[in-house]
Amino acid sequence: MISETALLESAALRSSVLERTDVLDRVKALSLLPDGMHVTTAMVATYFEVAAEAIRQLAKRHRAELAANGMIVLRGADLRHFERDNMSLSLGSYPQARRSLTAYSRRAVLNIAMLLRDSPVARQVRTYLLDIEHLARTQPVESPAPASVELDARIDQRITHILGKTVVPMFNALIETSGEHRRELIELREDIENVERKLCWHHARLAALEGDTLVDEVRSKLKAMTWRAFEHHVADLLRRDGCLDVVVRQARTDRGIDITGRTADGRTVAVQCKNRSGRWTVPSADMQKFAGAARAIDQVDIALFVATCNFSHESEAIAKLSGVVTVNREELEAWSAGVRLKALR
């Protein structure tokens, strides 16, 4: 069993349990900014019932680790965009312009709980975290026969295919033509999509029992793709999620749009694909070009920018202003693993 001392001293152990951010809410409610994703230094200090300076000093000592888990320091245009979108009492009021602002994701807040030694709240979070991890490691897991695992996986995939190719498109058509029962049909469609997502995760669990990690498999396949293969991969994902007339366009005539199509309910779709690796991020110039082509020229209903990396703060801001839906590396991996893209529902 992992001890609290080991957790405080080992970055590797902390990294291994950072997905369990739900333990924060088990101890007390963590108030988030209006974007639903971040908190400020003052909000983190309030949660852990310590002085804000204690959080600042901790963030300074462990900057690299916290930055890898969602801590960001905003300045200039990024800061102005962030404050404009999150203007509230939680940001406080200042007589002069703020030069920078440090914002933390839930993952970064959990990271702080594993570093903050003198906070009773942080100790309680660590206690919950260690208890849950101990249960997960010691709970017996049934090991079905390989043939049974393979059969269950085939059944899951078949049901998921039927739901995605038949049932959900049927609901889309009914919703498009319905009147008074539109709300009920939308709720039923969401229930079906929830079942579909659960089957995808069940399939991932079965793969793990066989010794395969689905996310690692997806990640390695994406990494090995050429830019053209990646475009065709995204086109296949669109078709899998019920899109029709999906076309991968020629590079010389794409005007920043790599793929076009339409959803089952008739909405037009345009996609830009960027196959990049490492620390590369999508710059604002690429986002501006795509947003202009998708909105001003083609005037499509759904504009998707899909990348094997993350987006810069500037490109995210442009996407939000222009209505472009961004699909970053993590979201792409989930989409590739079987989870339907929310924008296409």
CSV table of C-alpha atoms in Angstrom, one decimal, residues 124-334:
chain,number,residue,atom,x,y,z
A,124,GLN,CA,-7.9,14.5,4.4
A,125,VAL,CA,-7.7,14.5,0.6
A,126,ARG,CA,-4.6,12.3,0.8
A,127,THR,CA,-6.4,9.9,3.2
A,128,TYR,CA,-9.3,9.5,0.8
A,129,LEU,CA,-7.0,9.1,-2.1
A,130,LEU,CA,-4.9,6.4,-0.4
A,131,ASP,CA,-7.9,4.5,0.7
A,132,ILE,CA,-9.4,4.5,-2.8
A,133,GLU,CA,-6.1,3.5,-4.3
A,134,HIS,CA,-5.7,0.7,-1.8
A,135,LEU,CA,-9.2,-0.7,-2.6
A,136,ALA,CA,-8.5,-0.5,-6.3
A,137,ARG,CA,-5.2,-2.4,-5.9
A,138,THR,CA,-6.5,-5.1,-3.5
A,139,GLN,CA,-10.0,-5.8,-4.8
A,140,PRO,CA,-10.1,-9.2,-6.5
A,141,VAL,CA,-10.7,-9.1,-10.3
A,142,GLU,CA,-12.3,-12.0,-12.1
A,143,SER,CA,-10.2,-13.3,-15.0
A,144,PRO,CA,-12.5,-14.7,-17.6
A,145,ALA,CA,-11.3,-17.2,-20.1
A,146,PRO,CA,-9.7,-15.7,-23.2
A,147,ALA,CA,-12.5,-17.0,-25.4
A,148,SER,CA,-15.1,-15.4,-23.2
A,149,VAL,CA,-13.3,-12.1,-23.2
A,150,GLU,CA,-13.1,-12.2,-27.0
A,151,LEU,CA,-16.8,-13.0,-27.3
A,152,ASP,CA,-17.8,-10.2,-24.9
A,153,ALA,CA,-15.7,-7.8,-26.9
A,154,ARG,CA,-17.3,-8.8,-30.2
A,155,ILE,CA,-20.7,-8.4,-28.7
A,156,ASP,CA,-19.9,-5.0,-27.3
A,157,GLN,CA,-18.6,-3.9,-30.7
A,158,ARG,CA,-21.6,-5.2,-32.5
A,159,ILE,CA,-24.1,-3.5,-30.2
A,160,THR,CA,-22.1,-0.2,-30.4
A,161,HIS,CA,-22.2,-0.5,-34.2
A,162,ILE,CA,-25.9,-1.0,-34.2
A,163,LEU,CA,-26.5,1.9,-31.8
A,164,GLY,CA,-24.2,4.3,-33.7
A,165,LYS,CA,-25.3,3.3,-37.3
A,166,THR,CA,-29.0,2.6,-36.8
A,167,VAL,CA,-30.6,3.7,-33.5
A,168,VAL,CA,-29.0,7.2,-33.1
A,169,PRO,CA,-29.6,8.2,-36.8
A,170,MET,CA,-33.2,7.1,-36.4
A,171,PHE,CA,-33.6,9.4,-33.4
A,172,ASN,CA,-31.9,12.2,-35.3
A,173,ALA,CA,-34.5,11.8,-38.1
A,174,LEU,CA,-37.4,11.7,-35.6
A,175,ILE,CA,-36.1,14.8,-33.8
A,176,GLU,CA,-35.8,16.7,-37.0
A,177,THR,CA,-39.5,16.0,-37.9
A,178,SER,CA,-41.0,16.0,-34.4
A,179,GLY,CA,-43.0,18.7,-32.7
A,180,GLU,CA,-44.4,18.3,-29.3
A,181,HIS,CA,-42.3,15.2,-28.4
A,182,ARG,CA,-39.0,16.8,-29.5
A,183,ARG,CA,-37.7,17.1,-25.9
A,184,GLU,CA,-38.6,13.5,-25.0
A,185,LEU,CA,-36.9,12.2,-28.1
A,186,ILE,CA,-33.7,14.2,-27.3
A,187,GLU,CA,-33.6,12.7,-23.8
A,188,LEU,CA,-34.1,9.2,-25.2
A,189,ARG,CA,-31.3,9.8,-27.7
A,190,GLU,CA,-29.0,10.9,-24.9
A,191,ASP,CA,-29.8,7.7,-22.9
A,192,ILE,CA,-28.9,5.6,-26.0
A,193,GLU,CA,-25.6,7.6,-26.4
A,194,ASN,CA,-24.8,7.0,-22.7
A,195,VAL,CA,-25.2,3.2,-23.2
A,196,GLU,CA,-23.0,3.5,-26.3
A,197,ARG,CA,-20.2,5.2,-24.3
A,198,LYS,CA,-20.4,2.7,-21.5
A,199,LEU,CA,-20.0,-0.1,-23.9
A,200,CYS,CA,-16.9,1.6,-25.3
A,201,TRP,CA,-15.4,1.8,-21.8
A,202,HIS,CA,-16.4,-1.8,-21.1
A,203,HIS,CA,-14.6,-2.9,-24.3
A,204,ALA,CA,-11.5,-1.0,-23.0
A,205,ARG,CA,-11.7,-2.8,-19.7
A,206,LEU,CA,-11.9,-6.2,-21.5
A,207,ALA,CA,-8.9,-5.2,-23.6
A,208,ALA,CA,-7.0,-4.3,-20.4
A,209,LEU,CA,-7.8,-7.8,-18.9
A,210,GLU,CA,-6.2,-9.3,-22.0
A,211,GLY,CA,-3.1,-7.3,-21.4
A,212,ASP,CA,-3.8,-4.6,-23.9
A,213,THR,CA,-4.2,-0.9,-23.1
A,214,LEU,CA,-6.6,0.6,-25.5
A,215,VAL,CA,-5.4,4.2,-25.0
A,216,ASP,CA,-1.8,3.2,-25.6
A,217,GLU,CA,-2.8,1.3,-28.7
A,218,VAL,CA,-4.7,4.2,-30.1
A,219,ARG,CA,-1.9,6.6,-29.2
A,220,SER,CA,0.7,4.5,-31.0
A,221,LYS,CA,-1.4,4.2,-34.1
A,222,LEU,CA,-2.0,8.0,-34.3
A,223,LYS,CA,1.7,8.7,-33.8
A,224,ALA,CA,2.6,6.4,-36.7
A,225,MET,CA,0.2,8.1,-39.2
A,226,THR,CA,1.3,10.3,-42.0
A,227,TRP,CA,-0.6,13.6,-42.4
A,228,ARG,CA,-2.7,12.1,-45.3
A,229,ALA,CA,-3.4,8.9,-43.3
A,230,PHE,CA,-4.5,11.0,-40.4
A,231,GLU,CA,-7.0,12.9,-42.6
A,232,HIS,CA,-8.5,9.6,-43.8
A,233,HIS,CA,-8.6,8.4,-40.1
A,234,VAL,CA,-10.6,11.4,-39.1
A,235,ALA,CA,-12.9,10.9,-42.1
A,236,ASP,CA,-13.6,7.4,-41.0
A,237,LEU,CA,-14.4,8.6,-37.5
A,238,LEU,CA,-17.0,11.0,-39.0
A,239,ARG,CA,-18.5,8.2,-41.0
A,240,ARG,CA,-18.6,6.0,-37.9
A,241,ASP,CA,-20.5,8.7,-36.0
A,242,GLY,CA,-23.2,8.8,-38.7
A,243,CYS,CA,-21.9,11.6,-41.0
A,244,LEU,CA,-22.8,11.3,-44.7
A,245,ASP,CA,-21.1,12.5,-48.0
A,246,VAL,CA,-17.7,12.6,-46.2
A,247,VAL,CA,-15.0,13.8,-48.6
A,248,VAL,CA,-11.2,14.2,-48.0
A,249,ARG,CA,-10.4,17.3,-50.2
A,250,GLN,CA,-7.3,17.8,-52.3
A,251,ALA,CA,-4.5,19.7,-50.6
A,252,ARG,CA,-4.1,22.3,-53.3
A,253,THR,CA,-7.8,23.3,-53.2
A,254,ASP,CA,-8.7,22.9,-49.6
A,255,ARG,CA,-8.5,26.6,-48.5
A,256,GLY,CA,-7.7,25.4,-45.0
A,257,ILE,CA,-10.5,22.8,-45.0
A,258,ASP,CA,-9.3,19.1,-45.2
A,259,ILE,CA,-12.6,17.2,-44.9
A,260,THR,CA,-16.3,18.1,-45.7
A,261,GLY,CA,-19.5,16.2,-44.9
A,262,ARG,CA,-22.9,16.5,-43.3
A,263,THR,CA,-24.5,15.0,-40.2
A,264,ALA,CA,-27.5,12.7,-40.3
A,265,ASP,CA,-29.8,15.6,-39.6
A,266,GLY,CA,-28.4,17.7,-42.4
A,267,ARG,CA,-25.9,20.0,-40.8
A,268,THR,CA,-22.8,20.7,-42.9
A,269,VAL,CA,-19.4,19.9,-41.5
A,270,ALA,CA,-15.9,21.2,-42.3
A,271,VAL,CA,-12.8,19.8,-40.7
A,272,GLN,CA,-9.1,21.0,-40.5
A,273,CYS,CA,-6.6,18.3,-39.5
A,274,LYS,CA,-3.2,18.9,-38.0
A,275,ASN,CA,-0.9,16.0,-37.4
A,276,ARG,CA,1.9,17.2,-35.1
A,277,SER,CA,3.8,15.7,-32.2
A,278,GLY,CA,5.9,16.6,-29.2
A,279,ARG,CA,5.4,20.0,-27.6
A,280,TRP,CA,4.0,21.6,-30.8
A,281,THR,CA,0.8,23.5,-30.4
A,282,VAL,CA,-1.7,24.8,-33.0
A,283,PRO,CA,-0.8,28.5,-33.6
A,284,SER,CA,-3.4,31.3,-33.9
A,285,ALA,CA,-2.6,31.9,-37.6
A,286,ASP,CA,-3.8,28.4,-38.5
A,287,MET,CA,-6.9,28.8,-36.5
A,288,GLN,CA,-7.6,32.2,-38.1
A,289,LYS,CA,-7.2,30.7,-41.6
A,290,PHE,CA,-9.6,27.8,-40.9
A,291,ALA,CA,-12.2,30.0,-39.1
A,292,GLY,CA,-12.2,32.3,-42.1
A,293,ALA,CA,-12.6,29.5,-44.6
A,294,ALA,CA,-15.3,27.7,-42.5
A,295,ARG,CA,-17.3,30.7,-41.4
A,296,ALA,CA,-16.8,33.4,-44.0
A,297,ILE,CA,-16.4,31.4,-47.2
A,298,ASP,CA,-18.1,28.1,-46.8
A,299,GLN,CA,-20.5,29.1,-44.0
A,300,VAL,CA,-20.7,25.6,-42.5
A,301,ASP,CA,-22.8,24.6,-39.5
A,302,ILE,CA,-20.1,22.7,-37.7
A,303,ALA,CA,-16.4,23.6,-37.9
A,304,LEU,CA,-14.0,21.1,-36.4
A,305,PHE,CA,-10.3,21.6,-35.9
A,306,VAL,CA,-8.8,18.2,-35.0
A,307,ALA,CA,-5.2,18.0,-33.9
A,308,THR,CA,-2.8,15.4,-32.5
A,309,CYS,CA,-1.4,18.0,-30.2
A,310,ASN,CA,-2.9,20.8,-28.0
A,311,PHE,CA,-3.9,24.4,-29.0
A,312,SER,CA,-2.2,27.6,-28.0
A,313,HIS,CA,-4.2,30.0,-25.8
A,314,GLU,CA,-4.6,32.4,-28.7
A,315,SER,CA,-5.9,29.8,-31.0
A,316,GLU,CA,-8.4,28.6,-28.3
A,317,ALA,CA,-9.6,32.2,-27.9
A,318,ILE,CA,-10.1,32.6,-31.7
A,319,ALA,CA,-11.9,29.3,-31.9
A,320,LYS,CA,-14.3,30.3,-29.1
A,321,LEU,CA,-15.0,33.7,-30.8
A,322,SER,CA,-15.6,32.1,-34.2
A,323,GLY,CA,-17.6,29.1,-33.0
A,324,VAL,CA,-14.9,26.5,-34.1
A,325,VAL,CA,-14.9,23.2,-32.1
A,326,THR,CA,-11.4,22.2,-31.1
A,327,VAL,CA,-10.5,18.5,-30.7
A,328,ASN,CA,-7.1,18.2,-28.9
A,329,ARG,CA,-4.9,15.2,-28.5
A,330,GLU,CA,-6.7,13.8,-25.4
A,331,GLU,CA,-10.2,14.3,-27.0
A,332,LEU,CA,-8.9,12.7,-30.3
A,333,GLU,CA,-7.7,9.6,-28.4
A,334,ALA,CA,-11.1,9.2,-26.8
